mmCIF file of N, CA and C in Angstrom:
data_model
loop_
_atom_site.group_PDB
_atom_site.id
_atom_site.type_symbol
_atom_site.label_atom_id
_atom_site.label_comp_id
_atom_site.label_asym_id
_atom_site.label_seq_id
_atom_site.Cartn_x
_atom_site.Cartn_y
_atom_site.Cartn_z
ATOM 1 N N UNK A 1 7.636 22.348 -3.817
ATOM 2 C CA UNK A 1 8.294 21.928 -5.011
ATOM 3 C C UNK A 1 7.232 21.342 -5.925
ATOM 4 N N UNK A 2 7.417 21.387 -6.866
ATOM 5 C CA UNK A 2 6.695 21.349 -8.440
ATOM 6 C C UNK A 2 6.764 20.254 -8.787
ATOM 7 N N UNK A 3 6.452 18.953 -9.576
ATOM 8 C CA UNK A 3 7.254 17.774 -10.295
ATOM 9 C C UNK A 3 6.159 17.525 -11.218
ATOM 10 N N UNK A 4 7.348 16.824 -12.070
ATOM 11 C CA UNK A 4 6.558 16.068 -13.015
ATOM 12 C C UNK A 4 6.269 14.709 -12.832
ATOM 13 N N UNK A 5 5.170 14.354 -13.140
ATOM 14 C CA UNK A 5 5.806 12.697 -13.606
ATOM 15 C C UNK A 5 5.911 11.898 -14.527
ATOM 16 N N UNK A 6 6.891 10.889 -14.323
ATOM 17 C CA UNK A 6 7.458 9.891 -15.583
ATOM 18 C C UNK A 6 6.698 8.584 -15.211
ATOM 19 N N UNK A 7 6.880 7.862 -16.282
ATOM 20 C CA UNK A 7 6.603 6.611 -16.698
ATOM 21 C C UNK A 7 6.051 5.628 -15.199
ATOM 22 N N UNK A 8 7.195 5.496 -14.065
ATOM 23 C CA UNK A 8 6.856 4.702 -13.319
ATOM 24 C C UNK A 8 5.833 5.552 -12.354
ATOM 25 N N UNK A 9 5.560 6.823 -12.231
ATOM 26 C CA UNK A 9 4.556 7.330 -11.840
ATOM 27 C C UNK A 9 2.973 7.133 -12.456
ATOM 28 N N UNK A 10 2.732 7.075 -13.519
ATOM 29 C CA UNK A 10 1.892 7.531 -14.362
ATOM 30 C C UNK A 10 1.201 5.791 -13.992
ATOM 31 N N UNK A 11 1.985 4.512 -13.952
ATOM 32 C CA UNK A 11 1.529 3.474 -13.473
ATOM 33 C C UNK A 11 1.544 3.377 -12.733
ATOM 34 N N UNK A 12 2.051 3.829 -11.400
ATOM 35 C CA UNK A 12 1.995 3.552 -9.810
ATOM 36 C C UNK A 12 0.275 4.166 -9.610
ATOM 37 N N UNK A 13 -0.525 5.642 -9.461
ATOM 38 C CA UNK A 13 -1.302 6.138 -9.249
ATOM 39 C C UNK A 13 -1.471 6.334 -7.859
ATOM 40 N N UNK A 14 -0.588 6.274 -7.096
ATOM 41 C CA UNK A 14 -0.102 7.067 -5.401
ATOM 42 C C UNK A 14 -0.642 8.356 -5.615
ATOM 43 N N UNK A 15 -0.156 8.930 -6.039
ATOM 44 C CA UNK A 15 -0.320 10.327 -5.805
ATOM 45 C C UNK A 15 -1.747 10.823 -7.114
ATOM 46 N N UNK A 16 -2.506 12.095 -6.282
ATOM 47 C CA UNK A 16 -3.758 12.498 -6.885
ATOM 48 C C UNK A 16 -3.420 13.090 -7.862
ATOM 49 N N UNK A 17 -4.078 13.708 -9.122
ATOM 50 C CA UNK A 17 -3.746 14.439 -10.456
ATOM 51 C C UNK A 17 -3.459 13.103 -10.882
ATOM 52 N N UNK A 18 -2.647 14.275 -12.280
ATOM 53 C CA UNK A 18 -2.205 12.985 -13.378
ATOM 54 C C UNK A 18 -1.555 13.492 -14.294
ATOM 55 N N UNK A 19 -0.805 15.364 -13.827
ATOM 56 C CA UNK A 19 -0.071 15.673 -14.665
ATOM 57 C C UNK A 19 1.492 16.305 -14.127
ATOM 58 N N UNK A 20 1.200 17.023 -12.713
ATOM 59 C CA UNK A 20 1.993 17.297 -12.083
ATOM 60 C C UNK A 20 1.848 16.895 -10.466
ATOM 61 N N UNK A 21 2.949 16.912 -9.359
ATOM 62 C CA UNK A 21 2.734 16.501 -8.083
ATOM 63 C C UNK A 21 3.377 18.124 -7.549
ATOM 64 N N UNK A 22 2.653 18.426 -6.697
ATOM 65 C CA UNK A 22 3.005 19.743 -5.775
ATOM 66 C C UNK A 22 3.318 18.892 -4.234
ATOM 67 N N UNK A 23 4.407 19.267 -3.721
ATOM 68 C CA UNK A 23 5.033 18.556 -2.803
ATOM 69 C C UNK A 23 5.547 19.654 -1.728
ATOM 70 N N UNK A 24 5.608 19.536 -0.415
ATOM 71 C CA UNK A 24 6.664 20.497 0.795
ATOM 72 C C UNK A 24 7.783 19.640 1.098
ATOM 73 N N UNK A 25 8.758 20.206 0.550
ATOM 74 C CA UNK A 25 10.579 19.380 0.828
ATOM 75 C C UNK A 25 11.333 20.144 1.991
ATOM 76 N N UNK A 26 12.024 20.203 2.978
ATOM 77 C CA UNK A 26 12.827 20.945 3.237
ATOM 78 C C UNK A 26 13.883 21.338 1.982
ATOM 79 N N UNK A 27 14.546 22.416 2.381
ATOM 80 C CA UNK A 27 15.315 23.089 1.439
ATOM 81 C C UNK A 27 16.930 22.893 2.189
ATOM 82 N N UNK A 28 17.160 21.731 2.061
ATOM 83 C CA UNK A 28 18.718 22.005 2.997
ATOM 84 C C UNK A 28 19.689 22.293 1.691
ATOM 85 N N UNK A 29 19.501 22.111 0.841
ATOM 86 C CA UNK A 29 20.566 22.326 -0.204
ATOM 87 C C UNK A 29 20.478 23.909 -0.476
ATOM 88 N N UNK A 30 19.457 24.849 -0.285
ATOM 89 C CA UNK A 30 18.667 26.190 -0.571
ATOM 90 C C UNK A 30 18.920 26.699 -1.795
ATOM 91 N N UNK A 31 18.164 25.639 -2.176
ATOM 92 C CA UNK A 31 18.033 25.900 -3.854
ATOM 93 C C UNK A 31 16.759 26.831 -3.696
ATOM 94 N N UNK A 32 17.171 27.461 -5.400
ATOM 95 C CA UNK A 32 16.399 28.756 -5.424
ATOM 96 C C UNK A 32 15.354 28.549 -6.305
ATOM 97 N N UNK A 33 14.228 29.613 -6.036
ATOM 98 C CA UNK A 33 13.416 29.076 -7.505
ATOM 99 C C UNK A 33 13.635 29.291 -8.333
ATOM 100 N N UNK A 34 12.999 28.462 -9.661
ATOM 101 C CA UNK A 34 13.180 28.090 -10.972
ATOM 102 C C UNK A 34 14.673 27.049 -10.961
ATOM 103 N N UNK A 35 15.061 26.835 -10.429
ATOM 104 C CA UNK A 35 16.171 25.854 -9.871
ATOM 105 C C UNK A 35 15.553 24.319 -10.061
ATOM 106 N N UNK A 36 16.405 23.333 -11.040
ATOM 107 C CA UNK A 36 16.273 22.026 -10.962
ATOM 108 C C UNK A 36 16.792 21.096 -9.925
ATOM 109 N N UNK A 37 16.081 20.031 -9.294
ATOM 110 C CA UNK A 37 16.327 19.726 -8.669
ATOM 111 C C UNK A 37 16.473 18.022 -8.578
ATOM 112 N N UNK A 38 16.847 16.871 -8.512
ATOM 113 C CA UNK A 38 16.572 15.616 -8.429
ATOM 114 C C UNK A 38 16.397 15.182 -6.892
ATOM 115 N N UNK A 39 15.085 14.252 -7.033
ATOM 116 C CA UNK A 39 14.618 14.336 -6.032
ATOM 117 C C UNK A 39 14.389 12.939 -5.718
ATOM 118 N N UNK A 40 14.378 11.959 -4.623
ATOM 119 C CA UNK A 40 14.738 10.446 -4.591
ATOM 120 C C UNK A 40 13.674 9.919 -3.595
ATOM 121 N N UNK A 41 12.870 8.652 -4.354
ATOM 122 C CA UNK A 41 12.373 8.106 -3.280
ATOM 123 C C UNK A 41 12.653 6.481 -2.719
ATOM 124 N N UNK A 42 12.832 6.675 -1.037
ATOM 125 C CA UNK A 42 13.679 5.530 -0.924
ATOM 126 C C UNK A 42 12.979 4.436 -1.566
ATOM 127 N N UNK A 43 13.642 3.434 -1.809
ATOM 128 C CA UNK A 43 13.105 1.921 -2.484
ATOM 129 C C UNK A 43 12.156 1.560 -1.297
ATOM 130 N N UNK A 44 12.578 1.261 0.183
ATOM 131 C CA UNK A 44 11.898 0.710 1.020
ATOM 132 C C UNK A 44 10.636 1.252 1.443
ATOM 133 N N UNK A 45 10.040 2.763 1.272
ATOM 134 C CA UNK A 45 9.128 2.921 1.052
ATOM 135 C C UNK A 45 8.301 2.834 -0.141
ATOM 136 N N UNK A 46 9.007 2.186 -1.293
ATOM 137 C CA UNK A 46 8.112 1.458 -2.362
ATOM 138 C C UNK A 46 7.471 0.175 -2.021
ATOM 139 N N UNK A 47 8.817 -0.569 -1.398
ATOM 140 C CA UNK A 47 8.617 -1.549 -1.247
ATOM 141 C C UNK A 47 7.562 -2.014 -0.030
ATOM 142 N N UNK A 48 7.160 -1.449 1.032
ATOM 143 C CA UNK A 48 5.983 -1.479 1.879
ATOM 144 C C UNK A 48 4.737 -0.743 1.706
ATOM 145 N N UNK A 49 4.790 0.451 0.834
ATOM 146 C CA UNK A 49 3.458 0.247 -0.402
ATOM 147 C C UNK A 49 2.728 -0.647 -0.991
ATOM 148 N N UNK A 50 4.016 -1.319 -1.694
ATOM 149 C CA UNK A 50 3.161 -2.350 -2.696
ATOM 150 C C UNK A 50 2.580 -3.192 -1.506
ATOM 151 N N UNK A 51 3.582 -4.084 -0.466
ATOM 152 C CA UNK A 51 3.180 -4.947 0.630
ATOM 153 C C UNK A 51 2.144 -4.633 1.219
ATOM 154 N N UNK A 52 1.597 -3.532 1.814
ATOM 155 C CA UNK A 52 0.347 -2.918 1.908
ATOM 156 C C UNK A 52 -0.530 -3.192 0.872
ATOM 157 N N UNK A 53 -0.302 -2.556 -0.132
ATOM 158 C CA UNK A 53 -1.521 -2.978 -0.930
ATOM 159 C C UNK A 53 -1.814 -4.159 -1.371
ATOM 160 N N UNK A 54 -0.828 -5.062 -1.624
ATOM 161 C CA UNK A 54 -1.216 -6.774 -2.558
ATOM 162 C C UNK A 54 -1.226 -7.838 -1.647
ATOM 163 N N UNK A 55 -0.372 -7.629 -0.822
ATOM 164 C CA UNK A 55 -0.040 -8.838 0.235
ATOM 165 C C UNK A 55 -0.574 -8.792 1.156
ATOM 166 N N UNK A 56 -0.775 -7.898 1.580
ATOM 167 C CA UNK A 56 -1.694 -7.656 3.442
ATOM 168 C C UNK A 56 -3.267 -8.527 2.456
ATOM 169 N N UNK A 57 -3.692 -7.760 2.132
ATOM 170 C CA UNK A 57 -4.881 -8.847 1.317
ATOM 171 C C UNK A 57 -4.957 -9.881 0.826
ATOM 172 N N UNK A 58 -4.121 -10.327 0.288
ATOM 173 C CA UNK A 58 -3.941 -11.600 -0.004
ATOM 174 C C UNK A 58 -3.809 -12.777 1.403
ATOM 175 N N UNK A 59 -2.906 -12.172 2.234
ATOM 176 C CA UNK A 59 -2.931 -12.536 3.230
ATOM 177 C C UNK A 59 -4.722 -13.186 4.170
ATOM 178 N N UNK A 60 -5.269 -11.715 4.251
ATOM 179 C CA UNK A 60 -5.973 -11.701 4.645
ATOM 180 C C UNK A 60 -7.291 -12.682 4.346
ATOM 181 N N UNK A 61 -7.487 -12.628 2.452
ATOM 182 C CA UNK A 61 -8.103 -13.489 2.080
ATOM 183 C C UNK A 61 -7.580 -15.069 2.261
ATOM 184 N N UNK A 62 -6.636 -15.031 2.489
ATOM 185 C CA UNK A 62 -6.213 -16.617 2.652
ATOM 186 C C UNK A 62 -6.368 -16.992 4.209
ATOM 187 N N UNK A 63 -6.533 -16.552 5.423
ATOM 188 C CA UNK A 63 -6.812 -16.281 6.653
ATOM 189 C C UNK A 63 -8.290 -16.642 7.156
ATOM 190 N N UNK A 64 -8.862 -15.644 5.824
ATOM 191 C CA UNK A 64 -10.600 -15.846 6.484
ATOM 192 C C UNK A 64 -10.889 -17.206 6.518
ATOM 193 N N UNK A 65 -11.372 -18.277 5.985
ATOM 194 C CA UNK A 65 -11.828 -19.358 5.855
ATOM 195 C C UNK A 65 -11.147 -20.370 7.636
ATOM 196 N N UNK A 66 -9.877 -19.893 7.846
ATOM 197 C CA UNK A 66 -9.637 -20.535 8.802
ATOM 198 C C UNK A 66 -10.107 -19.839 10.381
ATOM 199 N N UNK A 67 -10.047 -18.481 10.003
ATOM 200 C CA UNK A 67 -10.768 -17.881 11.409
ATOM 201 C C UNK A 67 -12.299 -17.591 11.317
ATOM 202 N N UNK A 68 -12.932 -18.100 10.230
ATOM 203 C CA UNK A 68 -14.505 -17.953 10.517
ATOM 204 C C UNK A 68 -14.594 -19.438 11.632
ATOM 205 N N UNK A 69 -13.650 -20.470 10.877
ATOM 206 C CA UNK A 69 -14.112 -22.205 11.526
ATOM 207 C C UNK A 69 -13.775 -21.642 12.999
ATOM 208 N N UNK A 70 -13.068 -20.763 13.394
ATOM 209 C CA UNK A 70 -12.765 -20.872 14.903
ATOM 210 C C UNK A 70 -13.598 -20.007 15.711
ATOM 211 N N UNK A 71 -13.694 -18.935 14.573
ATOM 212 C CA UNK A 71 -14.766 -18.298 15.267
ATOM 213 C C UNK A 71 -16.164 -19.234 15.948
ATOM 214 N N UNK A 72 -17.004 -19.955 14.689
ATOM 215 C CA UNK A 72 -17.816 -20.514 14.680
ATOM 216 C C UNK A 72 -17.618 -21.435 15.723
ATOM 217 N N UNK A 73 -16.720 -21.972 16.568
ATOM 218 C CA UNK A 73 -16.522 -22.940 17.473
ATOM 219 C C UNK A 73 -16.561 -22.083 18.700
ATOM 220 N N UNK A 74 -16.222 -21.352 18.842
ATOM 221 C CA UNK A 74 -16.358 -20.225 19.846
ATOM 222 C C UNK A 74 -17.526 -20.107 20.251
ATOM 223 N N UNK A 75 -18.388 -19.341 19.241
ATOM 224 C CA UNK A 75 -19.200 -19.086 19.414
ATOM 225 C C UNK A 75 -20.454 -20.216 19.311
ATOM 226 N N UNK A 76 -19.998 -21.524 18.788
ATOM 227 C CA UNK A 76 -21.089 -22.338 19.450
ATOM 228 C C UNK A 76 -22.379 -22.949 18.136
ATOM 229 N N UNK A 77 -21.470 -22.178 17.131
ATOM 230 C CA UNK A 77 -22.166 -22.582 16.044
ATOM 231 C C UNK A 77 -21.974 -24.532 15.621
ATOM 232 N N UNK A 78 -22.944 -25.284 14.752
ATOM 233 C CA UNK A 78 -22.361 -26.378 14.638
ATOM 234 C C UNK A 78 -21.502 -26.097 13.452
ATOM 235 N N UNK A 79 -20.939 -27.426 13.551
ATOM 236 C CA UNK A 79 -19.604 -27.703 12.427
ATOM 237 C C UNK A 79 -20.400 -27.725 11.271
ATOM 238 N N UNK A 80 -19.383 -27.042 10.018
ATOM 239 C CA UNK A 80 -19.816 -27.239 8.843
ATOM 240 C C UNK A 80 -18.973 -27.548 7.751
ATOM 241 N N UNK A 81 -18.879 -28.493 6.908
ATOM 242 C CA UNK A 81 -20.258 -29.338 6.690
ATOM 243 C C UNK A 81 -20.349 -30.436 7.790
ATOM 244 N N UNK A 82 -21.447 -31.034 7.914
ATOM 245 C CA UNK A 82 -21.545 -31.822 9.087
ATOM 246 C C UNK A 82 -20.823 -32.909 8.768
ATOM 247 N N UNK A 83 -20.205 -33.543 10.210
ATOM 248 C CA UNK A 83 -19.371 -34.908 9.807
ATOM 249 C C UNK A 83 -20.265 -35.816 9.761
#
């Protein structure tokens, strides 16, 4: 299947190009070609996209600072800054 994209595509940038998306759908409806079609993507795989991309990092950057100090105790480094 063929598509175009609109507005919330053109700002998302998921998908490669930047004028049309070429896609493999099953055909359970067996629509024919040159046949229009509407085509749906669930919300919840939007919604663990974005979470993937903004939050897992954010996360992550907010994380480091506390697992370097433990690391560093582990491994035997001294405390820093010194008490």
């Amino acid at each position: 299947m063929k598509t175009t994209r609109h507005n919330d595509c053109e700002n998302c940038g998921d998908c490669p190009g930047n004028s049309a998306i070429v896609i493999s759908v099953n055909n359970a409806l067996g629509a024919k070609l040159g046949q229009r079609v509407a085509i749906e993507v669930k919300e919840v795989n939007v919604l663990k996209s974005a979470f993937i991309v903004y939050i897992l990092p954010l996360i992550a950057i907010l994380q480091e600072p506390w697992l370097v100090t433990v690391y560093m105790e582990i491994w035997g480094f001294p405390q820093w800054p010194p008490a």
